[in-house]
Each structure stands twice: as structure tokens, then as C-alpha cells.
mmCIF file with all atom_site columns, C-alpha atoms in Angstrom:
data_model
loop_
_atom_site.group_PDB
_atom_site.id
_atom_site.type_symbol
_atom_site.label_atom_id
_atom_site.label_alt_id
_atom_site.label_comp_id
_atom_site.label_asym_id
_atom_site.label_entity_id
_atom_site.label_seq_id
_atom_site.pdbx_PDB_ins_code
_atom_site.Cartn_x
_atom_site.Cartn_y
_atom_site.Cartn_z
_atom_site.occupancy
_atom_site.B_iso_or_equiv
_atom_site.pdbx_formal_charge
_atom_site.auth_seq_id
_atom_site.auth_comp_id
_atom_site.auth_asym_id
_atom_site.auth_atom_id
_atom_site.pdbx_PDB_model_num
ATOM 1   C CA . UNK A 1 1   ? -7.753  7.782   -9.275  1.00 49.00 ? 1   UNK A CA 1
ATOM 2   C CA . UNK A 1 2   ? -7.862  11.368  -8.123  1.00 49.00 ? 2   UNK A CA 1
ATOM 3   C CA . UNK A 1 3   ? -10.550 12.461  -5.682  1.00 48.00 ? 3   UNK A CA 1
ATOM 4   C CA . UNK A 1 4   ? -9.869  16.134  -6.226  1.00 45.00 ? 4   UNK A CA 1
ATOM 5   C CA . UNK A 1 5   ? -9.596  16.815  -9.948  1.00 45.00 ? 5   UNK A CA 1
ATOM 6   C CA . UNK A 1 6   ? -6.342  17.237  -11.839 1.00 46.00 ? 6   UNK A CA 1
ATOM 7   C CA . UNK A 1 7   ? -3.506  16.810  -9.363  1.00 47.00 ? 7   UNK A CA 1
ATOM 8   C CA . UNK A 1 8   ? -0.998  18.334  -11.760 1.00 51.00 ? 8   UNK A CA 1
ATOM 9   C CA . UNK A 1 9   ? 1.088   15.301  -12.695 1.00 54.00 ? 9   UNK A CA 1
ATOM 10  C CA . UNK A 1 10  ? 0.797   12.119  -14.719 1.00 60.00 ? 10  UNK A CA 1
ATOM 11  C CA . UNK A 1 11  ? -1.534  9.964   -12.651 1.00 74.00 ? 11  UNK A CA 1
ATOM 12  C CA . UNK A 1 12  ? -0.903  6.930   -14.867 1.00 75.00 ? 12  UNK A CA 1
ATOM 13  C CA . UNK A 1 13  ? 2.799   7.112   -14.045 1.00 71.00 ? 13  UNK A CA 1
ATOM 14  C CA . UNK A 1 14  ? 2.120   7.512   -10.330 1.00 75.00 ? 14  UNK A CA 1
ATOM 15  C CA . UNK A 1 15  ? -0.301  4.583   -10.428 1.00 84.00 ? 15  UNK A CA 1
ATOM 16  C CA . UNK A 1 16  ? 2.239   2.368   -12.179 1.00 82.00 ? 16  UNK A CA 1
ATOM 17  C CA . UNK A 1 17  ? 5.034   3.299   -9.787  1.00 77.00 ? 17  UNK A CA 1
ATOM 18  C CA . UNK A 1 18  ? 2.948   2.705   -6.654  1.00 84.00 ? 18  UNK A CA 1
ATOM 19  C CA . UNK A 1 19  ? 1.834   -0.693  -7.894  1.00 89.00 ? 19  UNK A CA 1
ATOM 20  C CA . UNK A 1 20  ? 5.364   -1.662  -8.950  1.00 87.00 ? 20  UNK A CA 1
ATOM 21  C CA . UNK A 1 21  ? 6.634   -0.690  -5.509  1.00 85.00 ? 21  UNK A CA 1
ATOM 22  C CA . UNK A 1 22  ? 4.080   -2.829  -3.696  1.00 91.00 ? 22  UNK A CA 1
ATOM 23  C CA . UNK A 1 23  ? 4.685   -5.747  -6.044  1.00 93.00 ? 23  UNK A CA 1
ATOM 24  C CA . UNK A 1 24  ? 8.479   -5.720  -5.701  1.00 92.00 ? 24  UNK A CA 1
ATOM 25  C CA . UNK A 1 25  ? 8.255   -5.537  -1.895  1.00 95.00 ? 25  UNK A CA 1
ATOM 26  C CA . UNK A 1 26  ? 5.772   -8.420  -1.783  1.00 97.00 ? 26  UNK A CA 1
ATOM 27  C CA . UNK A 1 27  ? 7.856   -10.582 -4.110  1.00 97.00 ? 27  UNK A CA 1
ATOM 28  C CA . UNK A 1 28  ? 10.866  -10.137 -1.845  1.00 96.00 ? 28  UNK A CA 1
ATOM 29  C CA . UNK A 1 29  ? 8.903   -10.472 1.407   1.00 97.00 ? 29  UNK A CA 1
ATOM 30  C CA . UNK A 1 30  ? 6.954   -13.594 0.397   1.00 97.00 ? 30  UNK A CA 1
ATOM 31  C CA . UNK A 1 31  ? 9.719   -15.295 -1.625  1.00 97.00 ? 31  UNK A CA 1
ATOM 32  C CA . UNK A 1 32  ? 7.256   -15.677 -4.540  1.00 97.00 ? 32  UNK A CA 1
ATOM 33  C CA . UNK A 1 33  ? 8.515   -14.403 -7.893  1.00 96.00 ? 33  UNK A CA 1
ATOM 34  C CA . UNK A 1 34  ? 5.410   -14.699 -10.062 1.00 96.00 ? 34  UNK A CA 1
ATOM 35  C CA . UNK A 1 35  ? 2.884   -12.575 -8.182  1.00 97.00 ? 35  UNK A CA 1
ATOM 36  C CA . UNK A 1 36  ? 0.650   -10.535 -10.483 1.00 97.00 ? 36  UNK A CA 1
ATOM 37  C CA . UNK A 1 37  ? -1.037  -7.157  -10.092 1.00 96.00 ? 37  UNK A CA 1
ATOM 38  C CA . UNK A 1 38  ? -4.746  -7.178  -10.949 1.00 95.00 ? 38  UNK A CA 1
ATOM 39  C CA . UNK A 1 39  ? -7.558  -4.670  -10.687 1.00 93.00 ? 39  UNK A CA 1
ATOM 40  C CA . UNK A 1 40  ? -9.382  -5.054  -7.404  1.00 87.00 ? 40  UNK A CA 1
ATOM 41  C CA . UNK A 1 41  ? -13.056 -5.531  -6.796  1.00 72.00 ? 41  UNK A CA 1
ATOM 42  C CA . UNK A 1 42  ? -14.752 -3.337  -4.199  1.00 63.00 ? 42  UNK A CA 1
ATOM 43  C CA . UNK A 1 43  ? -13.471 -5.013  -1.035  1.00 53.00 ? 43  UNK A CA 1
ATOM 44  C CA . UNK A 1 44  ? -16.355 -3.564  0.943   1.00 54.00 ? 44  UNK A CA 1
ATOM 45  C CA . UNK A 1 45  ? -18.814 -5.661  -1.063  1.00 54.00 ? 45  UNK A CA 1
ATOM 46  C CA . UNK A 1 46  ? -17.121 -8.919  -0.114  1.00 58.00 ? 46  UNK A CA 1
ATOM 47  C CA . UNK A 1 47  ? -18.106 -11.132 2.799   1.00 59.00 ? 47  UNK A CA 1
ATOM 48  C CA . UNK A 1 48  ? -16.790 -9.512  5.989   1.00 61.00 ? 48  UNK A CA 1
ATOM 49  C CA . UNK A 1 49  ? -16.173 -12.851 7.713   1.00 62.00 ? 49  UNK A CA 1
ATOM 50  C CA . UNK A 1 50  ? -12.436 -13.369 8.015   1.00 70.00 ? 50  UNK A CA 1
ATOM 51  C CA . UNK A 1 51  ? -11.506 -9.894  6.735   1.00 89.00 ? 51  UNK A CA 1
ATOM 52  C CA . UNK A 1 52  ? -8.509  -8.140  8.285   1.00 93.00 ? 52  UNK A CA 1
ATOM 53  C CA . UNK A 1 53  ? -6.744  -4.869  7.624   1.00 93.00 ? 53  UNK A CA 1
ATOM 54  C CA . UNK A 1 54  ? -3.222  -3.623  8.276   1.00 96.00 ? 54  UNK A CA 1
ATOM 55  C CA . UNK A 1 55  ? -2.338  0.002   7.709   1.00 94.00 ? 55  UNK A CA 1
ATOM 56  C CA . UNK A 1 56  ? 0.486   2.451   8.237   1.00 95.00 ? 56  UNK A CA 1
ATOM 57  C CA . UNK A 1 57  ? 0.847   6.228   7.937   1.00 94.00 ? 57  UNK A CA 1
ATOM 58  C CA . UNK A 1 58  ? 3.617   8.478   6.603   1.00 92.00 ? 58  UNK A CA 1
ATOM 59  C CA . UNK A 1 59  ? 3.544   12.235  7.062   1.00 90.00 ? 59  UNK A CA 1
ATOM 60  C CA . UNK A 1 60  ? 5.592   15.266  6.066   1.00 88.00 ? 60  UNK A CA 1
ATOM 61  C CA . UNK A 1 61  ? 4.682   18.919  5.572   1.00 86.00 ? 61  UNK A CA 1
ATOM 62  C CA . UNK A 1 62  ? 4.259   18.272  1.822   1.00 86.00 ? 62  UNK A CA 1
ATOM 63  C CA . UNK A 1 63  ? 2.289   15.030  1.807   1.00 86.00 ? 63  UNK A CA 1
ATOM 64  C CA . UNK A 1 64  ? 0.414   12.696  4.114   1.00 90.00 ? 64  UNK A CA 1
ATOM 65  C CA . UNK A 1 65  ? -0.479  9.193   3.077   1.00 90.00 ? 65  UNK A CA 1
ATOM 66  C CA . UNK A 1 66  ? -1.680  5.877   4.294   1.00 93.00 ? 66  UNK A CA 1
ATOM 67  C CA . UNK A 1 67  ? -0.949  2.451   2.867   1.00 94.00 ? 67  UNK A CA 1
ATOM 68  C CA . UNK A 1 68  ? -3.354  -0.390  3.634   1.00 95.00 ? 68  UNK A CA 1
ATOM 69  C CA . UNK A 1 69  ? -3.295  -4.117  3.024   1.00 95.00 ? 69  UNK A CA 1
ATOM 70  C CA . UNK A 1 70  ? -6.725  -5.720  3.337   1.00 93.00 ? 70  UNK A CA 1
ATOM 71  C CA . UNK A 1 71  ? -7.049  -9.484  3.282   1.00 94.00 ? 71  UNK A CA 1
ATOM 72  C CA . UNK A 1 72  ? -8.801  -12.701 4.182   1.00 93.00 ? 72  UNK A CA 1
ATOM 73  C CA . UNK A 1 73  ? -7.033  -14.949 6.679   1.00 93.00 ? 73  UNK A CA 1
ATOM 74  C CA . UNK A 1 74  ? -6.844  -17.930 4.299   1.00 93.00 ? 74  UNK A CA 1
ATOM 75  C CA . UNK A 1 75  ? -5.271  -15.867 1.524   1.00 96.00 ? 75  UNK A CA 1
ATOM 76  C CA . UNK A 1 76  ? -2.721  -14.187 3.786   1.00 97.00 ? 76  UNK A CA 1
ATOM 77  C CA . UNK A 1 77  ? -1.862  -17.543 5.369   1.00 97.00 ? 77  UNK A CA 1
ATOM 78  C CA . UNK A 1 78  ? -0.865  -18.787 1.907   1.00 98.00 ? 78  UNK A CA 1
ATOM 79  C CA . UNK A 1 79  ? 1.579   -15.909 1.342   1.00 98.00 ? 79  UNK A CA 1
ATOM 80  C CA . UNK A 1 80  ? 2.873   -16.207 4.904   1.00 98.00 ? 80  UNK A CA 1
ATOM 81  C CA . UNK A 1 81  ? 3.514   -19.938 4.535   1.00 98.00 ? 81  UNK A CA 1
ATOM 82  C CA . UNK A 1 82  ? 5.664   -19.288 1.454   1.00 97.00 ? 82  UNK A CA 1
ATOM 83  C CA . UNK A 1 83  ? 7.671   -16.630 3.285   1.00 98.00 ? 83  UNK A CA 1
ATOM 84  C CA . UNK A 1 84  ? 8.258   -18.861 6.312   1.00 97.00 ? 84  UNK A CA 1
ATOM 85  C CA . UNK A 1 85  ? 8.767   -22.084 4.375   1.00 97.00 ? 85  UNK A CA 1
ATOM 86  C CA . UNK A 1 86  ? 6.012   -23.758 6.406   1.00 96.00 ? 86  UNK A CA 1
ATOM 87  C CA . UNK A 1 87  ? 3.017   -25.866 5.546   1.00 97.00 ? 87  UNK A CA 1
ATOM 88  C CA . UNK A 1 88  ? -0.019  -23.612 5.502   1.00 96.00 ? 88  UNK A CA 1
ATOM 89  C CA . UNK A 1 89  ? -1.573  -25.658 8.328   1.00 96.00 ? 89  UNK A CA 1
ATOM 90  C CA . UNK A 1 90  ? 1.347   -24.660 10.567  1.00 97.00 ? 90  UNK A CA 1
ATOM 91  C CA . UNK A 1 91  ? 0.836   -20.916 10.046  1.00 97.00 ? 91  UNK A CA 1
ATOM 92  C CA . UNK A 1 92  ? -0.680  -19.133 13.056  1.00 97.00 ? 92  UNK A CA 1
ATOM 93  C CA . UNK A 1 93  ? -2.695  -15.923 13.134  1.00 95.00 ? 93  UNK A CA 1
ATOM 94  C CA . UNK A 1 94  ? 0.288   -14.242 14.805  1.00 96.00 ? 94  UNK A CA 1
ATOM 95  C CA . UNK A 1 95  ? 2.485   -15.337 11.882  1.00 97.00 ? 95  UNK A CA 1
ATOM 96  C CA . UNK A 1 96  ? -0.012  -13.784 9.458   1.00 97.00 ? 96  UNK A CA 1
ATOM 97  C CA . UNK A 1 97  ? -0.322  -10.545 11.427  1.00 97.00 ? 97  UNK A CA 1
ATOM 98  C CA . UNK A 1 98  ? 3.458   -10.180 11.621  1.00 97.00 ? 98  UNK A CA 1
ATOM 99  C CA . UNK A 1 99  ? 3.872   -10.943 7.913   1.00 98.00 ? 99  UNK A CA 1
ATOM 100 C CA . UNK A 1 100 ? 1.303   -8.383  6.716   1.00 98.00 ? 100 UNK A CA 1
ATOM 101 C CA . UNK A 1 101 ? 2.371   -5.673  9.164   1.00 97.00 ? 101 UNK A CA 1
ATOM 102 C CA . UNK A 1 102 ? 5.988   -6.078  8.103   1.00 97.00 ? 102 UNK A CA 1
ATOM 103 C CA . UNK A 1 103 ? 4.941   -5.845  4.460   1.00 97.00 ? 103 UNK A CA 1
ATOM 104 C CA . UNK A 1 104 ? 3.202   -2.534  5.190   1.00 96.00 ? 104 UNK A CA 1
ATOM 105 C CA . UNK A 1 105 ? 6.267   -1.394  7.117   1.00 94.00 ? 105 UNK A CA 1
ATOM 106 C CA . UNK A 1 106 ? 8.583   -2.224  4.193   1.00 94.00 ? 106 UNK A CA 1
ATOM 107 C CA . UNK A 1 107 ? 6.395   -0.339  1.739   1.00 88.00 ? 107 UNK A CA 1
ATOM 108 C CA . UNK A 1 108 ? 5.935   2.704   3.950   1.00 87.00 ? 108 UNK A CA 1
ATOM 109 C CA . UNK A 1 109 ? 9.620   2.681   4.889   1.00 85.00 ? 109 UNK A CA 1
ATOM 110 C CA . UNK A 1 110 ? 10.462  3.017   1.209   1.00 79.00 ? 110 UNK A CA 1
ATOM 111 C CA . UNK A 1 111 ? 8.063   5.954   0.964   1.00 76.00 ? 111 UNK A CA 1
ATOM 112 C CA . UNK A 1 112 ? 9.711   7.629   3.947   1.00 82.00 ? 112 UNK A CA 1
ATOM 113 C CA . UNK A 1 113 ? 13.153  7.106   2.407   1.00 80.00 ? 113 UNK A CA 1
ATOM 114 C CA . UNK A 1 114 ? 12.081  8.853   -0.773  1.00 73.00 ? 114 UNK A CA 1
ATOM 115 C CA . UNK A 1 115 ? 10.578  11.791  1.105   1.00 75.00 ? 115 UNK A CA 1
ATOM 116 C CA . UNK A 1 116 ? 13.807  12.262  2.997   1.00 79.00 ? 116 UNK A CA 1
ATOM 117 C CA . UNK A 1 117 ? 15.846  11.741  -0.181  1.00 75.00 ? 117 UNK A CA 1
ATOM 118 C CA . UNK A 1 118 ? 13.978  14.734  -1.591  1.00 74.00 ? 118 UNK A CA 1
ATOM 119 C CA . UNK A 1 119 ? 14.920  16.822  1.436   1.00 77.00 ? 119 UNK A CA 1
ATOM 120 C CA . UNK A 1 120 ? 11.686  16.451  3.395   1.00 79.00 ? 120 UNK A CA 1
ATOM 121 C CA . UNK A 1 121 ? 11.569  15.416  7.029   1.00 85.00 ? 121 UNK A CA 1
ATOM 122 C CA . UNK A 1 122 ? 8.916   12.750  7.508   1.00 88.00 ? 122 UNK A CA 1
ATOM 123 C CA . UNK A 1 123 ? 7.414   10.598  10.217  1.00 91.00 ? 123 UNK A CA 1
ATOM 124 C CA . UNK A 1 124 ? 6.180   7.018   10.003  1.00 93.00 ? 124 UNK A CA 1
ATOM 125 C CA . UNK A 1 125 ? 3.753   5.223   12.287  1.00 94.00 ? 125 UNK A CA 1
ATOM 126 C CA . UNK A 1 126 ? 3.896   1.670   13.505  1.00 94.00 ? 126 UNK A CA 1
ATOM 127 C CA . UNK A 1 127 ? 1.771   -0.673  11.379  1.00 95.00 ? 127 UNK A CA 1
ATOM 128 C CA . UNK A 1 128 ? -1.650  -1.392  12.833  1.00 93.00 ? 128 UNK A CA 1
ATOM 129 C CA . UNK A 1 129 ? -3.815  -4.494  12.529  1.00 94.00 ? 129 UNK A CA 1
ATOM 130 C CA . UNK A 1 130 ? -7.589  -4.394  12.836  1.00 89.00 ? 130 UNK A CA 1
ATOM 131 C CA . UNK A 1 131 ? -10.760 -5.979  11.488  1.00 73.00 ? 131 UNK A CA 1
ATOM 132 C CA . UNK A 1 132 ? -11.538 -5.415  7.828   1.00 65.00 ? 132 UNK A CA 1
ATOM 133 C CA . UNK A 1 133 ? -14.879 -3.863  8.743   1.00 60.00 ? 133 UNK A CA 1
ATOM 134 C CA . UNK A 1 134 ? -13.007 -1.120  10.638  1.00 57.00 ? 134 UNK A CA 1
ATOM 135 C CA . UNK A 1 135 ? -11.917 0.300   7.280   1.00 60.00 ? 135 UNK A CA 1
ATOM 136 C CA . UNK A 1 136 ? -14.880 2.680   7.527   1.00 52.00 ? 136 UNK A CA 1
ATOM 137 C CA . UNK A 1 137 ? -12.898 4.641   10.132  1.00 49.00 ? 137 UNK A CA 1
ATOM 138 C CA . UNK A 1 138 ? -9.962  5.165   7.759   1.00 58.00 ? 138 UNK A CA 1
ATOM 139 C CA . UNK A 1 139 ? -11.789 6.069   4.541   1.00 59.00 ? 139 UNK A CA 1
ATOM 140 C CA . UNK A 1 140 ? -11.295 9.522   3.048   1.00 57.00 ? 140 UNK A CA 1
ATOM 141 C CA . UNK A 1 141 ? -14.200 11.919  2.721   1.00 52.00 ? 141 UNK A CA 1
ATOM 142 C CA . UNK A 1 142 ? -14.656 14.231  -0.284  1.00 53.00 ? 142 UNK A CA 1
ATOM 143 C CA . UNK A 1 143 ? -13.987 17.893  0.483   1.00 56.00 ? 143 UNK A CA 1
ATOM 144 C CA . UNK A 1 144 ? -16.293 20.570  -0.911  1.00 54.00 ? 144 UNK A CA 1
ATOM 145 C CA . UNK A 1 145 ? -13.989 23.418  0.018   1.00 58.00 ? 145 UNK A CA 1
ATOM 146 C CA . UNK A 1 146 ? -10.427 23.885  -1.205  1.00 66.00 ? 146 UNK A CA 1
ATOM 147 C CA . UNK A 1 147 ? -8.287  21.290  0.490   1.00 71.00 ? 147 UNK A CA 1
ATOM 148 C CA . UNK A 1 148 ? -5.191  19.263  -0.330  1.00 80.00 ? 148 UNK A CA 1
ATOM 149 C CA . UNK A 1 149 ? -4.815  17.550  -3.672  1.00 85.00 ? 149 UNK A CA 1
ATOM 150 C CA . UNK A 1 150 ? -5.848  13.921  -3.314  1.00 87.00 ? 150 UNK A CA 1
ATOM 151 C CA . UNK A 1 151 ? -4.807  10.731  -5.095  1.00 88.00 ? 151 UNK A CA 1
ATOM 152 C CA . UNK A 1 152 ? -5.875  7.175   -4.299  1.00 91.00 ? 152 UNK A CA 1
ATOM 153 C CA . UNK A 1 153 ? -5.675  3.739   -5.877  1.00 93.00 ? 153 UNK A CA 1
ATOM 154 C CA . UNK A 1 154 ? -6.485  0.097   -5.067  1.00 93.00 ? 154 UNK A CA 1
ATOM 155 C CA . UNK A 1 155 ? -5.171  -3.139  -6.579  1.00 95.00 ? 155 UNK A CA 1
ATOM 156 C CA . UNK A 1 156 ? -4.763  -6.848  -5.840  1.00 96.00 ? 156 UNK A CA 1
ATOM 157 C CA . UNK A 1 157 ? -1.562  -8.853  -5.542  1.00 97.00 ? 157 UNK A CA 1
ATOM 158 C CA . UNK A 1 158 ? -2.479  -12.329 -6.785  1.00 97.00 ? 158 UNK A CA 1
ATOM 159 C CA . UNK A 1 159 ? -0.843  -15.755 -6.861  1.00 97.00 ? 159 UNK A CA 1
ATOM 160 C CA . UNK A 1 160 ? -2.483  -19.195 -7.222  1.00 95.00 ? 160 UNK A CA 1
ATOM 161 C CA . UNK A 1 161 ? -5.943  -17.732 -6.749  1.00 94.00 ? 161 UNK A CA 1
ATOM 162 C CA . UNK A 1 162 ? -4.972  -16.013 -3.480  1.00 96.00 ? 162 UNK A CA 1
ATOM 163 C CA . UNK A 1 163 ? -5.087  -12.223 -3.212  1.00 95.00 ? 163 UNK A CA 1
ATOM 164 C CA . UNK A 1 164 ? -4.060  -9.370  -0.942  1.00 96.00 ? 164 UNK A CA 1
ATOM 165 C CA . UNK A 1 165 ? -5.723  -6.014  -1.628  1.00 95.00 ? 165 UNK A CA 1
ATOM 166 C CA . UNK A 1 166 ? -3.568  -2.873  -1.429  1.00 94.00 ? 166 UNK A CA 1
ATOM 167 C CA . UNK A 1 167 ? -4.838  0.678   -1.051  1.00 93.00 ? 167 UNK A CA 1
ATOM 168 C CA . UNK A 1 168 ? -2.813  3.889   -1.147  1.00 92.00 ? 168 UNK A CA 1
ATOM 169 C CA . UNK A 1 169 ? -4.148  7.343   -0.330  1.00 92.00 ? 169 UNK A CA 1
ATOM 170 C CA . UNK A 1 170 ? -2.241  10.630  -0.677  1.00 89.00 ? 170 UNK A CA 1
ATOM 171 C CA . UNK A 1 171 ? -3.102  14.099  0.594   1.00 89.00 ? 171 UNK A CA 1
ATOM 172 C CA . UNK A 1 172 ? -0.717  16.494  -1.162  1.00 87.00 ? 172 UNK A CA 1
ATOM 173 C CA . UNK A 1 173 ? -0.188  19.866  0.520   1.00 87.00 ? 173 UNK A CA 1
ATOM 174 C CA . UNK A 1 174 ? 2.851   21.040  -1.465  1.00 84.00 ? 174 UNK A CA 1
ATOM 175 C CA . UNK A 1 175 ? 2.524   20.083  -5.141  1.00 81.00 ? 175 UNK A CA 1
ATOM 176 C CA . UNK A 1 176 ? 5.982   21.402  -6.053  1.00 79.00 ? 176 UNK A CA 1
ATOM 177 C CA . UNK A 1 177 ? 7.655   19.326  -3.353  1.00 76.00 ? 177 UNK A CA 1
ATOM 178 C CA . UNK A 1 178 ? 5.620   16.278  -4.342  1.00 76.00 ? 178 UNK A CA 1
ATOM 179 C CA . UNK A 1 179 ? 6.700   16.631  -7.965  1.00 75.00 ? 179 UNK A CA 1
ATOM 180 C CA . UNK A 1 180 ? 10.284  16.768  -6.691  1.00 71.00 ? 180 UNK A CA 1
ATOM 181 C CA . UNK A 1 181 ? 9.705   13.425  -4.962  1.00 70.00 ? 181 UNK A CA 1
ATOM 182 C CA . UNK A 1 182 ? 8.539   11.930  -8.261  1.00 67.00 ? 182 UNK A CA 1
ATOM 183 C CA . UNK A 1 183 ? 11.567  13.332  -10.091 1.00 66.00 ? 183 UNK A CA 1
ATOM 184 C CA . UNK A 1 184 ? 13.788  11.952  -7.335  1.00 65.00 ? 184 UNK A CA 1
ATOM 185 C CA . UNK A 1 185 ? 12.234  8.542   -7.939  1.00 58.00 ? 185 UNK A CA 1
ATOM 186 C CA . UNK A 1 186 ? 13.304  8.613   -11.571 1.00 47.00 ? 186 UNK A CA 1
ATOM 187 C CA . UNK A 1 187 ? 16.845  9.458   -10.487 1.00 46.00 ? 187 UNK A CA 1
ATOM 188 C CA . UNK A 1 188 ? 16.930  6.757   -7.814  1.00 48.00 ? 188 UNK A CA 1
ATOM 189 C CA . UNK A 1 189 ? 18.688  3.436   -8.241  1.00 41.00 ? 189 UNK A CA 1
ATOM 190 C CA . UNK A 1 190 ? 16.493  0.796   -9.809  1.00 43.00 ? 190 UNK A CA 1
ATOM 191 C CA . UNK A 1 191 ? 15.824  -2.549  -8.227  1.00 44.00 ? 191 UNK A CA 1
ATOM 192 C CA . UNK A 1 192 ? 17.745  -5.619  -9.366  1.00 42.00 ? 192 UNK A CA 1
ATOM 193 C CA . UNK A 1 193 ? 14.693  -6.817  -11.286 1.00 42.00 ? 193 UNK A CA 1
ATOM 194 C CA . UNK A 1 194 ? 14.715  -3.628  -13.354 1.00 38.00 ? 194 UNK A CA 1
ATOM 195 C CA . UNK A 1 195 ? 11.585  -2.117  -11.865 1.00 39.00 ? 195 UNK A CA 1
ATOM 196 C CA . UNK A 1 196 ? 11.512  1.533   -10.916 1.00 32.00 ? 196 UNK A CA 1
ATOM 197 C CA . UNK A 1 197 ? 12.026  2.070   -7.210  1.00 36.00 ? 197 UNK A CA 1
ATOM 198 C CA . UNK A 1 198 ? 9.477   4.875   -6.889  1.00 32.00 ? 198 UNK A CA 1
ATOM 199 C CA . UNK A 1 199 ? 9.762   5.611   -3.220  1.00 33.00 ? 199 UNK A CA 1
#
């Protein structure tokens, strides 16, 4: 959804591409082929016990964004166990943290690659891990004055009743350059599974 009116491009296409990106990276990272994308509930309304959050930032002069993966330990342990080929009882919290942070890094790294493929110099942070309740410190705030164009979306990646919640948030400072990034995505090589490699 857009937090700042019409952002000047097809939001449905952007939404689809962002979700496809996150899904393809998770399928590869977790070694699970039949993960599904579903609409997310408001994560903030869920029980905070056991909630964790990993996030990463990408920035260029044209766009700044953050990508977050919010999860419960039990759910993330399931995905981690599949990736590591371990019994879920053998998965440690460090295994889970490393798995989710690397997933965020893979997704944001693809974003950075697309920015640079469109001729923009960009920076990427290291992925962070914190408590789910700390999300309040990373939420966007509506702007009353003229600010950057804003786009955000949330969705779940689901398999066998386990879910990881993804959030993406863009602040777009150069709409023309951002549209070039989208056009570059359509010209980019597609993944082996036929999905569009947006970033």
C-alpha cells in the first residue's frame, strides 16, 4: 500500500514483484519448494512472547528502504531446520538468527544489485536482530508536509502452518530513477523457476 497517495507507478506490479522476490529467495535459502505467500495479519496484535525481528537497510540518492522479517522462534526454527537438514530439536537460537539474517541479506543484496544495475550507487547495512516489540522504533510515520513518495507492504511466507512475516518500506526521492529501476527489472534475467527477478 502507499502511505503517500499515488506514487506514479503500478503498485500492484510492484507488490507482486516484491513478494515474488522474497518468496524465491526463501525457497532457495530454506530448501523448501512449496512455500506460499499469504496476506498477513497485523503482527503487532499477536502475542509478543517469542517474537523476533531481523531488518536490513538499503540506501541510494533515489530511494531508501528497509526490509524486515518478523517471526516467532518456533516458526523460524522449522524453516531453519529444513535449510540445515537437522531435526528441529537440534536447531539453536544462533542457527535461527543466522538463518533469518542471511535471508534478509540475500533479499537486500538483490535490491542493491538492481539499484546499481540502474546506474545508482547504493549502500547496504548489516542485518540486525532484535526483539519483535522493538519494531515500534522502525515504523514509518505519516508526513503532513511534502516528503518522499512512500510505498509499503506486508505478507507472510507460509509452509506447514509455519509463517515468517515480511515487511518492505520504500521512501522514493527520485521517481524517475525509481521507475528506471522497475524497467531494469523487466529487462533483467529471470530466475530458473520463471519468476521475475525484480531487484
